[in-house]
Amino acid sequence: MSRPTTSSQPIPLLPAVVCPRCRKPLHRTAPDRLNCEAGHAFPVFDGIPDLMPEAVLSEAPAVLTAALDLSVVLPAWNEADNLRVLLPQLRSVLAGVGARAEILVVDKGSQDGTAAVAAGLGARVVRQTEPGLGGALRTGFAVARGRFICTMDADLQHDPQHLAAMWACRQRAAVVIASRWIRGGRADMPLYRRLLSLLLNRVYSLVLGIPLTDLSTNFRLYRRDALQSVRFEGENFDVQEDLLVRLVNAGWDMVEVPQYHRRRLGGESHVQLLRFAIGYARTLVRLWRLRGAPEAADAEWRAYHSWNPARRFAEHRRVALLRATPAIGGESLYINCGSDPLLGMLPGAIGVDGRMNRLRWARREGRALVRASLAALPFPDARFDAVVWSESRDRLADTERPLDELARVLAPGGWLILRVVHLGHRPLLEALRAHGLAVESTRWLFGTQRVVRARKPTAGSGTVAGSAPARGSSGRQNSRRRSRGPSREETQPLDGASAP
């Protein structure tokens, strides 16, 4: 299974929206904010407006308060000799890219004068407060002041010249990884270590569903706000995979650039292979469970492309039923879109979700996106020709009266397509009738899930316009259906009454 790890195109501009508090039109007054005439202001993150009713625009967003462009974090333990070579090279590279930068050396308590050498060469020295590589990274991240944070080893195995290429890619993705195993990259290491690294990275990539070639390298460039959105675990070298999985689950995109991983020139390696391998095996089981969590940003995408044939069939059937609506076109709205591939299949669709990590991932579908609540959709009345609502399995993203807003934004003659999980059949049909919607069909998916299609009456008529046959149907099929009588599904009592 492969999937995109970065958004290759900017998301479209969101069409006219209204304030979820007062329903007055919203206008973009700055790249990162929307305002209405009543004075309500809402933030915009990476092109995605946050129009939750409770959203507050920070006058000083954390991502903009950093005094520097870049912080380079170097975990170090007895690396004095290597730092004498590395720090001048790193200074030269930073001057070449034109970034206002700082170098942080996180010292574990070295006995060879590492702290004195680093300070003498202009680096900030921070004493490591937690054990292991994970502790060094957490210490460095906590004190870094840059809008971007680069991590690299202090033993000269990471060539600082690659930082220029990584810096050039900083607008393409939230995480830039210098890979040894992507085309153009290479590693100068013993054969057994090369094979071990290739094997572990390949296994991790396949099991965790993360299409990257080098998940274990420490040579990375992060956006500060991406790091602030996750809390990672791990003490030893397995912290690298833990951090990546949490960033993927948070919806952040990633890109790889090639690097030449050099042989260690001085000092001693602190990698113990047996401990290293055992830690990786234990971590793989833990991270596999974490990747399968329902709150992961790409949960719907992974289900649609699952290696499990039964699960993949069920998801493809769900998408087919949601799409099989007569004349679905024009402007459509998909609520609780998550990472569902259906969003990219609906022409002119706008994706809505209350979970920002899902919306970050949905950027890959190339659709306009907005974070909003089903209790107060930020759209004018009768705006959309079709509205798709996928009831969340945990019900956390839904409201107790979901049809109120769905019916309001649906245009006369428009289609409402529902995938329901918890709502009972009879209460749902009664609620649809109460909102003046005519049920056209109901289809069972699996378990308690059903797809219900309803239509809003045309203005002033009180009835819905005649509907075209569903996609994929034909006159021959309709004739055959009439000749053999209605199916059990078609005779389902849609009004809640008993069948004759």
PDB file of C-alpha atoms in Angstrom, residues 1 48 54 75 84 96 185 191 227 244 267 271 277 322-323 360 376 393 402 411 414 429 461 477-478 484 493:
ATOM      1  CA  MET A   1       0.000   0.000   0.000  1.00  0.00           C
ATOM      2  CA  ILE A  48      -7.751  25.962   6.642  1.00  0.00           C
ATOM      3  CA  GLU A  54     -15.552  28.669  20.218  1.00  0.00           C
ATOM      4  CA  PRO A  75      22.682  15.793  21.193  1.00  0.00           C
ATOM      5  CA  ARG A  84      35.668  21.324  16.756  1.00  0.00           C
ATOM      6  CA  GLY A  96      24.909  30.521   3.234  1.00  0.00           C
ATOM      7  CA  GLY A 185      21.369   8.923  -0.953  1.00  0.00           C
ATOM      8  CA  LEU A 191      27.736  -4.119   5.352  1.00  0.00           C
ATOM      9  CA  LEU A 227       6.434  19.394  17.105  1.00  0.00           C
ATOM     10  CA  LEU A 244       7.269  10.141  13.101  1.00  0.00           C
ATOM     11  CA  GLY A 267      35.024   9.259  19.224  1.00  0.00           C
ATOM     12  CA  VAL A 271      24.901   2.270  19.588  1.00  0.00           C
ATOM     13  CA  ALA A 277      17.361  -4.388  17.874  1.00  0.00           C
ATOM     14  CA  LEU A 322     -22.546   7.357  -1.004  1.00  0.00           C
ATOM     15  CA  ARG A 323     -21.648   8.351  -4.579  1.00  0.00           C
ATOM     16  CA  ARG A 360      -4.401  18.469   7.527  1.00  0.00           C
ATOM     17  CA  ALA A 376     -23.260  25.801  13.526  1.00  0.00           C
ATOM     18  CA  ARG A 393     -18.497   6.213  15.134  1.00  0.00           C
ATOM     19  CA  PRO A 402     -27.666  16.960  13.242  1.00  0.00           C
ATOM     20  CA  ALA A 411     -30.776  23.858  -1.564  1.00  0.00           C
ATOM     21  CA  GLY A 414     -30.933  19.042  -3.325  1.00  0.00           C
ATOM     22  CA  LEU A 429     -37.052   8.649   9.334  1.00  0.00           C
ATOM     23  CA  SER A 461     -43.970  23.030  -4.413  1.00  0.00           C
ATOM     24  CA  GLN A 477     -32.783  -3.135 -14.751  1.00  0.00           C
ATOM     25  CA  ASN A 478     -35.850  -1.098 -13.817  1.00  0.00           C
ATOM     26  CA  ARG A 484     -40.221  -9.545 -10.414  1.00  0.00           C
ATOM     27  CA  PRO A 493     -41.212   0.746   5.688  1.00  0.00           C
TER      28      PRO A 493
END
